[in-house]
Short mmCIF file of C-alpha atoms and ligand atoms in Angstrom, two decimals:
data_model
loop_
_atom_site.label_atom_id
_atom_site.label_comp_id
_atom_site.label_asym_id
_atom_site.label_seq_id
_atom_site.Cartn_x
_atom_site.Cartn_y
_atom_site.Cartn_z
CA MET A 114 -27.52 1.33 -1.27
CA ALA A 115 -24.56 -0.97 -1.15
CA ILE A 116 -21.16 0.64 -0.73
CA ARG A 117 -18.50 -1.03 -2.80
CA THR A 118 -15.55 0.97 -1.46
CA ALA A 119 -12.79 -1.18 0.00
CA ILE A 120 -11.00 0.21 3.05
CA PHE A 121 -7.22 -0.27 2.99
CA GLY A 122 -5.01 0.18 6.01
CA HIS A 123 -2.41 2.69 4.83
CA ARG A 124 0.87 1.26 6.15
CA GLY A 125 -1.26 -0.99 8.36
CA TYR A 126 -2.93 0.73 11.31
CA PRO A 127 -0.71 3.72 12.08
CA ALA A 128 -3.39 5.43 14.18
CA GLN A 129 -2.70 2.80 16.85
CA PHE A 130 0.52 0.96 15.94
CA PRO A 131 3.89 1.84 14.40
CA GLU A 132 3.38 2.28 10.65
CA ASN A 133 4.29 -0.73 8.49
CA SER A 134 4.71 -2.94 11.56
CA LEU A 135 3.73 -6.57 11.90
CA ALA A 136 1.79 -5.67 15.06
CA GLY A 137 -0.33 -3.19 13.12
CA PHE A 138 -0.89 -5.59 10.23
CA ASP A 139 -1.77 -8.37 12.66
CA TYR A 140 -4.32 -6.25 14.51
CA ALA A 141 -5.90 -5.14 11.23
CA LEU A 142 -6.14 -8.73 10.00
CA ALA A 143 -7.69 -9.86 13.29
CA HIS A 144 -10.32 -7.13 12.82
CA HIS A 145 -11.13 -8.22 9.28
CA ILE A 146 -9.74 -5.27 7.39
CA ASP A 147 -10.58 -5.27 3.66
CA GLY A 148 -7.08 -4.47 2.46
CA LEU A 149 -3.53 -3.68 3.54
CA GLU A 150 -1.26 -1.18 1.81
CA PHE A 151 2.47 -1.35 2.48
CA ASP A 152 5.73 -0.06 1.00
CA VAL A 153 8.55 -2.31 -0.17
CA GLN A 154 12.26 -1.49 -0.48
CA LEU A 155 15.44 -3.61 -0.70
CA THR A 156 18.25 -4.11 1.77
CA LYS A 157 21.91 -4.14 0.71
CA ASP A 158 21.67 -7.94 0.39
CA ARG A 159 18.52 -7.51 -1.69
CA VAL A 160 15.91 -8.66 0.79
CA PRO A 161 12.49 -6.98 0.39
CA VAL A 162 11.56 -5.16 3.57
CA ILE A 163 8.57 -3.05 4.49
CA MET A 164 9.16 0.59 5.24
CA HIS A 165 7.86 3.85 3.84
CA ASP A 166 10.95 6.04 3.96
CA GLU A 167 14.17 5.24 2.13
CA LYS A 168 16.00 6.19 5.32
CA LEU A 169 15.66 4.80 8.82
CA ASN A 170 15.73 8.18 10.55
CA ARG A 171 12.03 9.03 11.00
CA THR A 172 10.54 5.70 12.07
CA THR A 173 13.41 3.83 13.76
CA ASP A 174 16.23 4.38 16.21
CA GLY A 175 18.70 4.04 13.35
CA LYS A 176 20.06 6.37 10.71
CA GLY A 177 20.93 6.13 7.04
CA PHE A 178 19.55 4.39 3.99
CA ILE A 179 17.94 0.93 3.99
CA LYS A 180 19.96 0.13 0.85
CA ASP A 181 23.19 0.49 2.82
CA TYR A 182 22.36 -2.19 5.42
CA THR A 183 22.07 -5.94 5.14
CA LEU A 184 18.97 -7.47 6.69
CA ALA A 185 21.06 -8.72 9.61
CA GLU A 186 22.37 -5.21 10.19
CA LEU A 187 18.89 -3.69 9.91
CA ARG A 188 17.63 -5.98 12.64
CA GLN A 189 19.64 -4.06 15.23
CA PHE A 190 17.24 -1.12 14.75
CA HIS A 191 13.70 -0.86 16.00
CA LEU A 192 10.45 0.89 15.30
CA ASP A 193 8.43 2.19 18.25
CA ARG A 194 7.44 -0.39 20.87
CA GLY A 195 10.45 -2.54 19.99
CA GLU A 196 9.00 -3.69 16.70
CA VAL A 197 11.50 -4.82 14.08
CA ILE A 198 11.43 -3.72 10.45
CA PRO A 199 9.36 -6.46 8.80
CA THR A 200 10.46 -8.39 5.76
CA LEU A 201 7.99 -9.01 2.96
CA ALA A 202 8.33 -12.73 3.68
CA GLU A 203 7.23 -12.16 7.28
CA LEU A 204 4.17 -10.19 6.21
CA LEU A 205 3.21 -12.85 3.66
CA ALA A 206 3.54 -15.54 6.34
CA LEU A 207 1.33 -13.48 8.67
CA VAL A 208 -1.31 -13.01 5.98
CA GLY A 209 -1.29 -16.66 4.90
CA ASP A 210 -4.55 -17.48 3.15
CA GLN A 211 -6.67 -14.88 4.97
CA ASP A 212 -9.18 -13.08 2.80
CA VAL A 213 -7.54 -9.69 2.54
CA GLN A 214 -6.58 -7.58 -0.46
CA LEU A 215 -2.90 -6.70 -0.45
CA ASN A 216 -1.59 -3.57 -2.15
CA LEU A 217 2.17 -3.74 -2.51
CA GLU A 218 3.78 -0.40 -3.30
CA PHE A 219 7.18 -0.53 -4.95
CA LYS A 220 8.95 2.37 -3.24
CA THR A 221 11.16 3.05 -6.23
CA ASN A 222 10.54 6.71 -6.93
CA LYS A 223 13.63 7.91 -5.02
CA VAL A 224 15.91 4.87 -4.78
CA ARG A 225 15.38 2.65 -7.83
CA TYR A 226 16.41 -0.77 -6.45
CA PRO A 227 17.05 -2.34 -9.88
CA GLY A 228 15.50 -5.82 -10.05
CA ILE A 229 13.17 -5.35 -7.09
CA GLU A 230 10.13 -6.29 -9.17
CA LYS A 231 11.50 -9.76 -10.03
CA ILE A 232 12.61 -10.40 -6.46
CA VAL A 233 9.13 -9.55 -5.19
CA LEU A 234 7.27 -11.49 -7.88
CA ASP A 235 9.49 -14.55 -7.32
CA MET A 236 8.70 -14.39 -3.62
CA LEU A 237 4.99 -14.09 -4.29
CA ASP A 238 5.22 -17.18 -6.50
CA THR A 239 6.16 -19.18 -3.41
CA VAL A 240 2.95 -18.40 -1.50
CA THR A 241 -0.76 -18.91 -2.04
CA LEU A 242 -2.74 -15.80 -1.20
CA ALA A 243 -6.52 -15.57 -1.13
CA ARG A 244 -6.47 -12.74 -3.67
CA PRO A 245 -4.04 -11.50 -6.31
CA VAL A 246 -1.91 -8.61 -5.09
CA ILE A 247 -2.49 -5.11 -6.44
CA PHE A 248 0.88 -3.52 -7.29
CA SER A 249 1.38 0.22 -7.23
CA SER A 250 4.19 2.71 -7.63
CA PHE A 251 4.77 6.40 -8.19
CA TYR A 252 7.50 5.26 -10.59
CA LEU A 253 5.81 4.02 -13.75
CA PRO A 254 8.85 2.02 -15.00
CA SER A 255 8.48 -0.23 -11.94
CA LEU A 256 4.96 -1.08 -13.05
CA LYS A 257 6.24 -1.66 -16.59
CA ALA A 258 8.88 -4.05 -15.24
CA CYS A 259 6.21 -5.84 -13.24
CA GLN A 260 3.96 -6.16 -16.29
CA LEU A 261 6.79 -7.56 -18.43
CA LEU A 262 7.40 -10.29 -15.86
CA ALA A 263 3.76 -10.92 -15.02
CA PRO A 264 1.41 -9.45 -17.65
CA ASP A 265 -1.78 -10.44 -15.85
CA GLU A 266 -1.04 -8.72 -12.55
CA ALA A 267 -3.03 -5.64 -11.51
CA CYS A 268 -0.85 -2.54 -11.60
CA CYS A 269 -1.95 0.92 -10.49
CA TRP A 270 -0.10 4.17 -10.93
CA LEU A 271 0.24 6.44 -7.90
CA THR A 272 0.11 10.15 -8.39
CA GLY A 273 -0.65 13.31 -6.47
CA LYS A 274 -1.55 15.23 -9.63
CA PRO A 275 -4.70 15.18 -11.74
CA VAL A 276 -4.48 12.68 -14.58
CA VAL A 277 -5.52 14.12 -17.93
CA ASN A 278 -7.35 11.69 -20.27
CA ALA A 279 -7.33 9.13 -17.48
CA LYS A 280 -9.19 6.42 -19.39
CA ALA A 281 -6.78 6.54 -22.34
CA PHE A 282 -3.80 6.62 -20.00
CA VAL A 283 -4.95 3.57 -18.05
CA THR A 284 -5.72 1.67 -21.25
CA ASN A 285 -2.47 2.58 -22.98
CA GLU A 286 -0.37 1.73 -19.93
CA HIS A 287 -2.29 -1.53 -19.31
CA LEU A 288 -3.14 -0.47 -15.78
CA GLU A 289 -5.88 -1.78 -13.54
CA GLY A 290 -6.50 1.71 -12.21
CA LEU A 291 -5.14 4.82 -10.53
CA HIS A 292 -4.23 5.43 -6.91
CA LEU A 293 -4.84 9.14 -6.54
CA LYS A 294 -4.33 11.76 -3.88
CA HIS A 295 -7.38 13.62 -5.15
CA TYR A 296 -10.57 11.96 -6.34
CA GLN A 297 -11.40 12.66 -9.96
CA ALA A 298 -15.12 12.68 -10.69
CA ASP A 299 -16.54 11.24 -13.85
CA ILE A 300 -13.57 9.31 -15.07
CA PRO A 301 -14.49 5.75 -16.05
CA VAL A 302 -11.45 4.35 -14.29
CA THR A 303 -10.89 2.36 -11.10
CA GLU A 304 -9.77 4.88 -8.47
CA ARG A 305 -8.40 4.33 -4.99
CA ILE A 306 -7.71 7.45 -2.95
CA TRP A 307 -5.00 8.20 -0.34
CA THR A 308 -4.79 9.17 2.44
CA VAL A 309 -8.35 9.54 3.67
CA ASP A 310 -8.43 10.30 7.39
CA GLU A 311 -11.31 12.78 7.50
CA PRO A 312 -14.70 11.08 7.95
CA ALA A 313 -16.40 13.78 5.83
CA GLU A 314 -14.11 12.99 2.91
CA ALA A 315 -14.61 9.26 3.37
CA TYR A 316 -18.39 9.78 3.46
CA GLU A 317 -18.27 11.51 0.08
CA LEU A 318 -16.02 8.87 -1.43
CA PHE A 319 -18.25 6.06 -0.15
CA GLN A 320 -21.21 7.81 -1.74
CA GLN A 321 -19.28 8.09 -4.99
CA GLN A 322 -18.65 4.34 -4.84
CA VAL A 323 -14.93 4.87 -5.29
CA ALA A 324 -13.16 1.51 -5.52
CA GLY A 325 -11.00 2.04 -2.46
CA ILE A 326 -9.61 4.40 0.14
CA PHE A 327 -6.32 4.21 2.02
CA THR A 328 -6.60 5.36 5.60
CA ASP A 329 -4.45 5.53 8.71
CA ASP A 330 -7.50 4.64 10.83
CA PHE A 331 -9.41 1.78 9.28
CA MET A 332 -11.52 1.19 12.41
CA THR A 333 -13.05 4.67 12.26
CA MET A 334 -13.67 4.39 8.52
CA THR A 335 -15.19 0.93 8.85
CA ARG A 336 -17.58 2.14 11.56
CA LEU A 337 -18.60 5.04 9.32
CA ARG A 338 -19.24 2.73 6.37
CA ASP A 339 -21.24 0.37 8.61
CA ARG A 340 -23.41 3.27 9.82
CA MET A 341 -24.02 4.43 6.25
CA LEU A 342 -25.08 0.91 5.27
CA LEU A 343 -27.57 0.86 8.17
CA VAL A 344 -29.32 4.09 7.24
CA LYS A 345 -29.48 3.53 3.50
O1 LIG B 416 -0.47 3.87 -1.76
C1 LIG B 416 -1.01 5.01 -1.21
C2 LIG B 416 0.03 5.79 -0.46
O2 LIG B 416 0.72 4.91 0.37
C3 LIG B 416 1.00 6.49 -1.35
O3 LIG B 416 1.78 7.39 -0.65
O4 LIG B 416 3.83 8.13 0.40
O5 LIG B 416 2.08 7.01 1.77
O6 LIG B 416 3.43 5.69 0.17
P1 LIG B 416 2.82 7.03 0.48
MG1 LIG B 417 2.55 3.71 0.30
#
């Protein structure tokens, strides 16, 4: 049996590197990861940067909101191991034309960052990636804004709750699929599941041929998938 599930590094490779760091992304790319998931927010001077939290407090030696610092000011702060907060431009330069599936999450569910979608899409227009980016957000209006600017892009809604009438929802909202916290069986919809760090859960999802999983430890999940392919 082939397994068609793509393994995405959730914020890169946080099991071994600072989350959303260039070092983690670089390692994952060098080890031929299928996909990279990362979170995008805007600085005060409207530069897209990659960080999960709206505030610096948890993952850096700084404090306060990203939106209140210019990029130059943000650069004084560091993630673990002296890593800087990456810009989207830096990640895109690192990726280049490597064959990896990017999933760009607009982190707009708490701070809205008006106009972030156009800034990001304009930046993506300046590069040539091997595959079209998958966009996602918990905040549906961000996906709507993205679709208005670029109707052919793949947009997926993120949610931690069960989606009722999933097929109709995806069709009506012109989505490519759903990025779900909990797998939903028997819905004829592209599903990618976060965050899958238990091998037993990954095993089940691989068997279900789910389209993708997001994991903090892509090496473990890749080894598991490789073993399953051997015994099938
Ligand atoms: O995109 C999957 C996952 O990243 C969504 O949750 O909070 O880790 O961004 P979060
Ligand atoms: Mg995310």
